[in-house]
PDB file of C-alpha atoms and ligand atoms in Angstrom:
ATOM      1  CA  UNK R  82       0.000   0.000   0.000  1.00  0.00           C
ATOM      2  CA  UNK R  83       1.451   3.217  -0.806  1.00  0.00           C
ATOM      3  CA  UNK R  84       1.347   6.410   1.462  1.00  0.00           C
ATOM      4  CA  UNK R  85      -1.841   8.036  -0.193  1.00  0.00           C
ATOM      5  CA  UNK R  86      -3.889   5.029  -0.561  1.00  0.00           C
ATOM      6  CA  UNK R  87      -3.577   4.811   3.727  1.00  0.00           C
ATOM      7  CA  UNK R  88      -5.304   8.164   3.924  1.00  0.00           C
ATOM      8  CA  UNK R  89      -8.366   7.448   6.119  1.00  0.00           C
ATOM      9  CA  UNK R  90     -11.481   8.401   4.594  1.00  0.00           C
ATOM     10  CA  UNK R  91     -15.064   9.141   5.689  1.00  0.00           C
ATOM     11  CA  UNK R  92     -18.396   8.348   3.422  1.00  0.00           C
ATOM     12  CA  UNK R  93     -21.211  10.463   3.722  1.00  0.00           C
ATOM     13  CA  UNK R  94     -23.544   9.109   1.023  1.00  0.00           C
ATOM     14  CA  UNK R  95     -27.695   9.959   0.416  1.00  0.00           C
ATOM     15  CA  UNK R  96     -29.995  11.558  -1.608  1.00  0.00           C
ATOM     16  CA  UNK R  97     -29.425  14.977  -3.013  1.00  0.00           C
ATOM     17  CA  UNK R  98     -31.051  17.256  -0.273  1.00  0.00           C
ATOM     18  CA  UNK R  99     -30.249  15.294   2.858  1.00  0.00           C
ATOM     19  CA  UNK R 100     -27.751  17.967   3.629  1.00  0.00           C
ATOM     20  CA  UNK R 101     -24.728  15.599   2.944  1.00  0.00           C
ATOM     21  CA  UNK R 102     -22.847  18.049   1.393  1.00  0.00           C
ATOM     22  CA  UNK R 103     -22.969  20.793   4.010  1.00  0.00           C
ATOM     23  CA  UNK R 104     -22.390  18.419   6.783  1.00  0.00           C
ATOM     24  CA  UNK R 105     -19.451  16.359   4.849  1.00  0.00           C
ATOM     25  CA  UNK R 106     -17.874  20.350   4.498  1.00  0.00           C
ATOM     26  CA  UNK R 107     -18.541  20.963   8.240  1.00  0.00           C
ATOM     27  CA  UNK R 108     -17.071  17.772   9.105  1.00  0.00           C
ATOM     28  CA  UNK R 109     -13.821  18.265   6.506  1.00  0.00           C
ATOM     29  CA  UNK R 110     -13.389  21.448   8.294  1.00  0.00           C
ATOM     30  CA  UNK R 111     -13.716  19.903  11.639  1.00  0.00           C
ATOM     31  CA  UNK R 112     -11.549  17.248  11.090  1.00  0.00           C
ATOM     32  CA  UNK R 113      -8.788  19.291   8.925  1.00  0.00           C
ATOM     33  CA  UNK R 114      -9.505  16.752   5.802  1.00  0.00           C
ATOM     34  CA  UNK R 115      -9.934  17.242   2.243  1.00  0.00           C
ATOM     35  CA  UNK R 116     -13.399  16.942   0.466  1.00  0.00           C
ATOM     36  CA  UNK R 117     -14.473  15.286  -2.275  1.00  0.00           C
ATOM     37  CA  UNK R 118     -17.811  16.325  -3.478  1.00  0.00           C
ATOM     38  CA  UNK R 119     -18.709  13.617  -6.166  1.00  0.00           C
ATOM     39  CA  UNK R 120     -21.701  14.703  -7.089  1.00  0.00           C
ATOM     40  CA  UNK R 121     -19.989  17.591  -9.092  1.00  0.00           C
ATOM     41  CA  UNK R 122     -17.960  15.232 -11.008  1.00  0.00           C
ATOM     42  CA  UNK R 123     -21.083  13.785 -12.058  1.00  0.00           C
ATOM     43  CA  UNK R 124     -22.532  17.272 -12.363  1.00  0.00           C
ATOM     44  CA  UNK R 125     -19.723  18.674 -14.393  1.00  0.00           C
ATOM     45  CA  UNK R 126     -19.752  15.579 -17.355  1.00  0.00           C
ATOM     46  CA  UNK R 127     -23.662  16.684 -17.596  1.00  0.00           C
ATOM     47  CA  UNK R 128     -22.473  20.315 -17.975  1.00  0.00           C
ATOM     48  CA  UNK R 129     -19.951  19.570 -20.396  1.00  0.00           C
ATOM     49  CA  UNK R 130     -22.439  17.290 -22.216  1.00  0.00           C
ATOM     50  CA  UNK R 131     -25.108  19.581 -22.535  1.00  0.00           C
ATOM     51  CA  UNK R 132     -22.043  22.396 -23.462  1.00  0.00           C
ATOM     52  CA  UNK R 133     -20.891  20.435 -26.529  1.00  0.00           C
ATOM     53  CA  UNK R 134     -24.780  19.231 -27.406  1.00  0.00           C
ATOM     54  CA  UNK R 135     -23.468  15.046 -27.144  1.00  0.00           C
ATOM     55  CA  UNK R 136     -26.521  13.050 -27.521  1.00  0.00           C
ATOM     56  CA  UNK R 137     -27.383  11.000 -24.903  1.00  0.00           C
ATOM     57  CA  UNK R 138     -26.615   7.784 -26.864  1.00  0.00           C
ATOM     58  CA  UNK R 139     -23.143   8.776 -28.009  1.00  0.00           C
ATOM     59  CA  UNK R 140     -21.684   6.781 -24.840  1.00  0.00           C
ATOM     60  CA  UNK R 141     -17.770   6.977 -26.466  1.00  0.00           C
ATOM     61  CA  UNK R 142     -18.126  11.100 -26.654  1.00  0.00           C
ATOM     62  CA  UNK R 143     -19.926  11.259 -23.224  1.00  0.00           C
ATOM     63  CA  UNK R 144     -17.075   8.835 -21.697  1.00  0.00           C
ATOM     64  CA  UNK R 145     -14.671  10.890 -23.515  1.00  0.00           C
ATOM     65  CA  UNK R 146     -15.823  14.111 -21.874  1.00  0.00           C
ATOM     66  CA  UNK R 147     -15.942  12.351 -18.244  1.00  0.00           C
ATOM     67  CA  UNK R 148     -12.292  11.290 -18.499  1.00  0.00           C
ATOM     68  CA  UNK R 149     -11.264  14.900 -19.513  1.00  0.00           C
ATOM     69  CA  UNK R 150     -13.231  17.510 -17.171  1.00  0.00           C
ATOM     70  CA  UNK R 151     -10.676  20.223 -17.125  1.00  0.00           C
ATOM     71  CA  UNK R 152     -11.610  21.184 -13.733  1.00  0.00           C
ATOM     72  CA  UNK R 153     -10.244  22.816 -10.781  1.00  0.00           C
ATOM     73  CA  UNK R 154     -11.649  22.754  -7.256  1.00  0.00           C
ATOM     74  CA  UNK R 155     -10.922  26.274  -5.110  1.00  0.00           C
ATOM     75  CA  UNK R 156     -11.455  26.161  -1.420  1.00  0.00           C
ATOM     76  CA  UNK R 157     -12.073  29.719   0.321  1.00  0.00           C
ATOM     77  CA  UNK R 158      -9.868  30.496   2.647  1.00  0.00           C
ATOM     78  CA  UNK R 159     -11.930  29.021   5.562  1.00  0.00           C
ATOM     79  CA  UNK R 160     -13.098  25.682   3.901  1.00  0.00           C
ATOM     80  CA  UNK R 161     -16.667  26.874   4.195  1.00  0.00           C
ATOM     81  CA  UNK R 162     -17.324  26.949   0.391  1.00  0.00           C
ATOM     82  CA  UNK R 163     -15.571  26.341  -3.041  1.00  0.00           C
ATOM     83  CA  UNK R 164     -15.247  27.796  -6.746  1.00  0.00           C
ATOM     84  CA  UNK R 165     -15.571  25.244  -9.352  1.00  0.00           C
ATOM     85  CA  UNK R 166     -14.055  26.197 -12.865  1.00  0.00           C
ATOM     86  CA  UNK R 167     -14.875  23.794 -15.726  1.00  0.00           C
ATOM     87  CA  UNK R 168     -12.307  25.118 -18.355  1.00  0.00           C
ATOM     88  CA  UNK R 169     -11.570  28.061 -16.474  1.00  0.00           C
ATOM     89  CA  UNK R 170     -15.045  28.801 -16.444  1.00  0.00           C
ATOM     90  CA  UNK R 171     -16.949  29.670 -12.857  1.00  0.00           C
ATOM     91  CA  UNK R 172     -19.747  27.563 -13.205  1.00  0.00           C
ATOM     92  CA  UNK R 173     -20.953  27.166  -9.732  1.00  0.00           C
ATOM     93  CA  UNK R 174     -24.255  28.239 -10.732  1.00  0.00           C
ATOM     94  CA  UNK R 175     -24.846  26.343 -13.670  1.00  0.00           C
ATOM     95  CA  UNK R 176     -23.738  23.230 -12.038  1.00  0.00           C
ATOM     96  CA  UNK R 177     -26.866  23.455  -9.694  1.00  0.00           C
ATOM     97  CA  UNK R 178     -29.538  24.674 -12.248  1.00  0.00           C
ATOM     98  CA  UNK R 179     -32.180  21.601 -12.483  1.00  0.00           C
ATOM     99  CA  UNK R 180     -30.981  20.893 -16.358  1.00  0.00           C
ATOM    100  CA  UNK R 181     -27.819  19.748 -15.304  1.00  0.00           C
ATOM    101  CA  UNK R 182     -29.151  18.543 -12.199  1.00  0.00           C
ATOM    102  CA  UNK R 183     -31.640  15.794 -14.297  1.00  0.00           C
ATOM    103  CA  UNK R 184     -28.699  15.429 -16.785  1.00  0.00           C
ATOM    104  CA  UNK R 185     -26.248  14.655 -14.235  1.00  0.00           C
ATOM    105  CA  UNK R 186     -28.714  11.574 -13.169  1.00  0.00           C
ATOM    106  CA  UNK R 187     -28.675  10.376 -16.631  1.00  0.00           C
ATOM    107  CA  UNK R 188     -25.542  10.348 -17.009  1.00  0.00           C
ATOM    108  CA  UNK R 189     -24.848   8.997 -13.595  1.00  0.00           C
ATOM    109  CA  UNK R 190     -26.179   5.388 -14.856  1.00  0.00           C
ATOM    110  CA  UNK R 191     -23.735   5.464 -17.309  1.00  0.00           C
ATOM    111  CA  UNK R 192     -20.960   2.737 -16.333  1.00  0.00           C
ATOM    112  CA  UNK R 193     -18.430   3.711 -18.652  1.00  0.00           C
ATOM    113  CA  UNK R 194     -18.947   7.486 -16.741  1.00  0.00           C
ATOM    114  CA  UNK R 195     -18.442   6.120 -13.317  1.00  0.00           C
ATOM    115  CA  UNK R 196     -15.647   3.865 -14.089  1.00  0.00           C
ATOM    116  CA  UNK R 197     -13.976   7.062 -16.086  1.00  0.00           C
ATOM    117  CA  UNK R 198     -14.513   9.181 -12.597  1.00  0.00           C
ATOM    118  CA  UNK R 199     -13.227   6.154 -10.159  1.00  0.00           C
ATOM    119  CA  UNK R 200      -9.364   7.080 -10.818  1.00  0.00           C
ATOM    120  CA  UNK R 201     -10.350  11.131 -10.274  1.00  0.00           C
ATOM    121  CA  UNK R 202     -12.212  10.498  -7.182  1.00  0.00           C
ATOM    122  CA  UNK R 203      -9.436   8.503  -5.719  1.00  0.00           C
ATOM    123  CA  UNK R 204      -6.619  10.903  -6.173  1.00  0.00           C
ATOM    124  CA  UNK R 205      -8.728  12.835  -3.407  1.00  0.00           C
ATOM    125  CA  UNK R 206      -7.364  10.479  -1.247  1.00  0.00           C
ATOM    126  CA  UNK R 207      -4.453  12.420   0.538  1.00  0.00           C
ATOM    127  CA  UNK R 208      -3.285  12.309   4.068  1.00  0.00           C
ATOM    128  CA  UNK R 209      -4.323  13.660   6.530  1.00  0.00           C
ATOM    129  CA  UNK R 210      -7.848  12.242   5.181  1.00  0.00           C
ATOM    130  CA  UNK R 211     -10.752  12.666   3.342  1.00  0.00           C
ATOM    131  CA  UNK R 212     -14.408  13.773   3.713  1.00  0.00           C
ATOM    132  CA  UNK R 213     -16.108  11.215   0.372  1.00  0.00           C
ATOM    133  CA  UNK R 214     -19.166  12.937  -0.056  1.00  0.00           C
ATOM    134  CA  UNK R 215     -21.909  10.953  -2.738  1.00  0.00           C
ATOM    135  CA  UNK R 216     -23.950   8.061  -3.666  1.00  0.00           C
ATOM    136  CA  UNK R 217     -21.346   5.339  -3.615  1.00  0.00           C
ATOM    137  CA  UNK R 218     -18.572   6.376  -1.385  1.00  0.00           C
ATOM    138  CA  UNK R 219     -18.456   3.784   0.873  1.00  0.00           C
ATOM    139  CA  UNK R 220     -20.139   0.830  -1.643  1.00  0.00           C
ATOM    140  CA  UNK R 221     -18.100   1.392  -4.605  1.00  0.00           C
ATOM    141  CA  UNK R 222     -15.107   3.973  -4.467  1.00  0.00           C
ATOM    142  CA  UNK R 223     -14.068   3.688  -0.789  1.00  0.00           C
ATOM    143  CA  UNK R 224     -15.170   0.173  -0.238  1.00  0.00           C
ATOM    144  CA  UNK R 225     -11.968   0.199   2.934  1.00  0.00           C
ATOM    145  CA  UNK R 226     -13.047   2.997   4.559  1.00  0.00           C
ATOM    146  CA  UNK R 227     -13.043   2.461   8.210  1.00  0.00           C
ATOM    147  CA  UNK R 228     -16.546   5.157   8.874  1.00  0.00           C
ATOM    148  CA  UNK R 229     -19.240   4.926   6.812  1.00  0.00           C
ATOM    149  CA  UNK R 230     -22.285   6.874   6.729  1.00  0.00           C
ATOM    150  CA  UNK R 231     -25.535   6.855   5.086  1.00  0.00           C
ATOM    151  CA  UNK R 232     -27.793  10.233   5.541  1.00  0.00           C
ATOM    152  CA  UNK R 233     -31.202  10.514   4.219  1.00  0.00           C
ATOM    153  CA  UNK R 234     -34.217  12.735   4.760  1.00  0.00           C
ATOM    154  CA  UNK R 235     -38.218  13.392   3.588  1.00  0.00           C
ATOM    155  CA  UNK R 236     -38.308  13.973  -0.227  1.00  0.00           C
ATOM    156  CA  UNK R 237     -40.462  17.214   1.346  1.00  0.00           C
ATOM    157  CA  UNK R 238     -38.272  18.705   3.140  1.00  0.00           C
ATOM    158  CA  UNK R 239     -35.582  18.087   0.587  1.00  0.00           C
ATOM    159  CA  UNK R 240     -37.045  19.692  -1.751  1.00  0.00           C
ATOM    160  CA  UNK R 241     -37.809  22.631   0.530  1.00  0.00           C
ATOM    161  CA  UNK R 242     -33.632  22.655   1.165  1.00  0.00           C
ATOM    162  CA  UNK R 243     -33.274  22.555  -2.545  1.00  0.00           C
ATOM    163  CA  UNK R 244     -35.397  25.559  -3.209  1.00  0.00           C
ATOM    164  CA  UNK R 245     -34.110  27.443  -0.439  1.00  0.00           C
ATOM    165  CA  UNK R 246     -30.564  26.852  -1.882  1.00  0.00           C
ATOM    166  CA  UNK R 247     -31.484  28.054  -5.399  1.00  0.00           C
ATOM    167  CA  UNK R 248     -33.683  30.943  -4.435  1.00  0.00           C
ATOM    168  CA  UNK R 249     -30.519  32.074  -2.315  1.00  0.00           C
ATOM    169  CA  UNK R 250     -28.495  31.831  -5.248  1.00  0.00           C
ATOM    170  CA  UNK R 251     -30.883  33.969  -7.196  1.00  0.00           C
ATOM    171  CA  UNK R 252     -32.237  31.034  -9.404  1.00  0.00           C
ATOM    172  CA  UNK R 253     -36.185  30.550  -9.794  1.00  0.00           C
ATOM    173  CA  UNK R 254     -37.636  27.167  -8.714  1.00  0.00           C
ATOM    174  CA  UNK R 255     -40.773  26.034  -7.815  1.00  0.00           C
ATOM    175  CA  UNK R 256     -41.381  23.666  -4.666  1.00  0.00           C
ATOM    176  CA  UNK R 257     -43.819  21.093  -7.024  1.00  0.00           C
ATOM    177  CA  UNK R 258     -41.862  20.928  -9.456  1.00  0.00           C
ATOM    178  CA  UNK R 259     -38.438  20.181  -7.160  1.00  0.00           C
ATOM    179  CA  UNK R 260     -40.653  17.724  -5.025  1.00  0.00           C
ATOM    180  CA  UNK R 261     -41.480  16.325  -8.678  1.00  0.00           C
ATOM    181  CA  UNK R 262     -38.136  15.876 -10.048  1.00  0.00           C
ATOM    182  CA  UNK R 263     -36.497  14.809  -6.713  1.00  0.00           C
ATOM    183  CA  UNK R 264     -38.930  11.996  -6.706  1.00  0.00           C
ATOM    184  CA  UNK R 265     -37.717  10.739 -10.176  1.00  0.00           C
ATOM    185  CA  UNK R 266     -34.473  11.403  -9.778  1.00  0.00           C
ATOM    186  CA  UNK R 267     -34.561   9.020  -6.176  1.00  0.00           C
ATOM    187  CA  UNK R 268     -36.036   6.354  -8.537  1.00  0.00           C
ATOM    188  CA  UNK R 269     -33.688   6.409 -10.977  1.00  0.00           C
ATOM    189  CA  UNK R 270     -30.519   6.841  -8.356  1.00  0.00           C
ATOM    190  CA  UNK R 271     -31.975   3.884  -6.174  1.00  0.00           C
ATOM    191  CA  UNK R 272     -32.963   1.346  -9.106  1.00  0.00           C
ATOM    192  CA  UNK R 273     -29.955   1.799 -11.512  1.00  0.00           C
ATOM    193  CA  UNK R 274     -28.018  -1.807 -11.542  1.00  0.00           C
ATOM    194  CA  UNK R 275     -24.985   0.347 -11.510  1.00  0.00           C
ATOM    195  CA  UNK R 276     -23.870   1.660  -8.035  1.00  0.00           C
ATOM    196  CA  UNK R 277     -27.168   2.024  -7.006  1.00  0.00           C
ATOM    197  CA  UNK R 278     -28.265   4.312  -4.267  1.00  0.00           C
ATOM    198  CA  UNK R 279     -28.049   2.080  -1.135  1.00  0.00           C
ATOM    199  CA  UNK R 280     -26.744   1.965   3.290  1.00  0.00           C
ATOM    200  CA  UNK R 281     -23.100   0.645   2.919  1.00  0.00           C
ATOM    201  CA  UNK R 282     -22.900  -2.205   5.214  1.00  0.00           C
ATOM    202  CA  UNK R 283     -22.172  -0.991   8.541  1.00  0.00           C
ATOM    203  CA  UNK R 284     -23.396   2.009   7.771  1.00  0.00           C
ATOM    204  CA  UNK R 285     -24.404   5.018  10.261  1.00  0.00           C
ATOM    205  CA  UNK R 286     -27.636   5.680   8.867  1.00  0.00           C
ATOM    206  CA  UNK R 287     -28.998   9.232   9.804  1.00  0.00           C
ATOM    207  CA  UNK R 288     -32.493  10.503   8.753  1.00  0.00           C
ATOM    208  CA  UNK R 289     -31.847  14.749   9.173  1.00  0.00           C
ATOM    209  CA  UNK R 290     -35.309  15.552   8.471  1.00  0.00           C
ATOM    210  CA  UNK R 291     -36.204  16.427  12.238  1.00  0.00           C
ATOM    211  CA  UNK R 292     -32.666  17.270  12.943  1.00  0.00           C
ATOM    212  CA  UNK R 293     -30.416  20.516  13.464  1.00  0.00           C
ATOM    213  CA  UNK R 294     -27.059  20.163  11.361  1.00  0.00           C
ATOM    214  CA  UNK R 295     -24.991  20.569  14.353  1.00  0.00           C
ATOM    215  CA  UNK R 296     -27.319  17.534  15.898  1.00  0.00           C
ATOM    216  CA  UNK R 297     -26.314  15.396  12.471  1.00  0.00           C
ATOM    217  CA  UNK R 298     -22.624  16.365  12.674  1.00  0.00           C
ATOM    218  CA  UNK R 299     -22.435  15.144  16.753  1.00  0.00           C
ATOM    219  CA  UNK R 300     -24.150  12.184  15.495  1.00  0.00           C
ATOM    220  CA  UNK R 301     -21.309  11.179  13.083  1.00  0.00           C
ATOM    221  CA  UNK R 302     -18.221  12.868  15.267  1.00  0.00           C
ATOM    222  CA  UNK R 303     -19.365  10.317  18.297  1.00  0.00           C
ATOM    223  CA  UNK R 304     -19.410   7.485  15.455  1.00  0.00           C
ATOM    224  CA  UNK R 305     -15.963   8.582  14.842  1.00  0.00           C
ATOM    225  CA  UNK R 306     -15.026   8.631  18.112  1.00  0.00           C
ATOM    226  CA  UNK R 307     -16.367   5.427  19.049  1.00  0.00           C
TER     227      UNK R 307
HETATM  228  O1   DC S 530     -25.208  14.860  -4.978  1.00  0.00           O
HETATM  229  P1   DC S 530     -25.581  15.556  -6.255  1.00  0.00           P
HETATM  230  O2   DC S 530     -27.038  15.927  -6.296  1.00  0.00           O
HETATM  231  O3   DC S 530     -24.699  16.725  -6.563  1.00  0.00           O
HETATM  232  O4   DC S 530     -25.355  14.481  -7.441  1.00  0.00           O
HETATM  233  C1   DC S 530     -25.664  14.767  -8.778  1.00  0.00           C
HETATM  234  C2   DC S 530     -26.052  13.483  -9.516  1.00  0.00           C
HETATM  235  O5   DC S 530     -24.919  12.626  -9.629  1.00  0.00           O
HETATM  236  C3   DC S 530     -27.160  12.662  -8.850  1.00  0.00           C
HETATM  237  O6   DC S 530     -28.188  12.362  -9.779  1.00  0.00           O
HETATM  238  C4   DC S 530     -26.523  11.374  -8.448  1.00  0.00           C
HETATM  239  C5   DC S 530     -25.224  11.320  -9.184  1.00  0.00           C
HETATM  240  N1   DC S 530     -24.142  10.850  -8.328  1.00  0.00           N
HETATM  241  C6   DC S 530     -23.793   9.522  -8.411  1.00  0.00           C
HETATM  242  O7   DC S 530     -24.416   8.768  -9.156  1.00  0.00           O
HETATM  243  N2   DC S 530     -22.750   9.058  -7.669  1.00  0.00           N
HETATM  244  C7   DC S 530     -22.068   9.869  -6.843  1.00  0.00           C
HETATM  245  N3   DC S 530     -21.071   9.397  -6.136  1.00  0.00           N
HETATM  246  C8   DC S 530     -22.434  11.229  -6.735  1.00  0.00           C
HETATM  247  C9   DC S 530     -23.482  11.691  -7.488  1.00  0.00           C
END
């Protein structure tokens, strides 16, 4: 084993709205780790997909563009957020708009994408650890990792998160419609025969729905502790 692969690594994986990814960046912050927020990989091939107008059926071209994501990931100074340029392009924005959102589920079932991402996701992997934050952290990508979590919450009050989130970033949304499309999107994540959307084994499982973050992240720092 080399150094890098000995990293240890913590999976927070769920559904889009459980608040995974604001408590895997409290908890990277916490703990001094880096993050990996996976779902922006997937996020980015839709972008770049939907950029370059690849048909959906063109699996060599979409592969193509998964393996080559000129991206770079800038923390701010505190940890608390990051930039994401695609090409030297801020597209922090776009990469949350509900296009690329559906796109990025389609592509997501892909399994030439997700073996194209494996080797990117794993190079976050760097001492002194790592915060894994998707849908297959700790079943598929980080199979060793000694804490595994699973977080999951009400498809209502996700999509009451979600539109929160995009009205705050100035985007229009409508709570039907999110409700609508986070349903869907659930199905497709949890039924896929790829990676599907499911507890690792020995998994923490937290439902947020009633809970404060800081109540979700003591939940999972006692795990750690433990
Ligand atoms: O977590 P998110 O909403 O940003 O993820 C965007 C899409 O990518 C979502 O439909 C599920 C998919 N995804 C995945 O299949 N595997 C991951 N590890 C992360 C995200």
């Amino acid at each position: 084993m080399t150094e890098v692969q000995q990293a240890p690594v913590i999976t927070v994986d769920g559904p889009s709205g459980s608040g995974k990814g604001t408590i895997s960046q409290i908890l990277a912050t916490k703990l001094g780790y880096h993050l990996l927020d996976s779902g922006a990989l997937y996020r980015l091939t839709a972008l770049s997909v939907i950029k370059n107008d690849i048909p959906l059926d063109d699996i060599a071209a979409i592969e193509e563009a998964a393996l080559n994501l000129d991206v770079v990931f800038k923390p701010s100074s505190d940890g608390s957020e990051q930039t994401v340029l695609l090409n030297s392009e801020d597209v922090g924005v776009q990469l949350r708009l509900d296009d690329t959102s559906a796109m990025a589920s389609k592509v997501a079932v892909i399994p030439e994408v997700r073996t194209a991402l494996l080797t990117r996701q794993r190079k976050f992997r760097q001492k002194p650890g790592l915060v894994a934050d998707g849908r297959d952290m700790g079943t598929v990508v980080f199979t060793d990792a000694k804490h595994k979590v699973f977080l999951t919450a009400s498809p209502e009050i996700r999509a009451d998160r979600r539109y929160k989130q995009l009205t705050e970033k100035g985007v229009n949304a409508s709570i039907p419609h999110l409700l609508k499309s986070i349903i869907e999107r659930d199905e497709r994540d949890r039924t896929r025969t790829v990676a599907p959307l499911v507890p690792a084994e020995g998994a923490l499982v937290v439902d947020s729905s009633e809970l404060t973050i800081d109540e979700v992240v003591q939940q999972i720092i006692d795990f750690i502790n433990n």
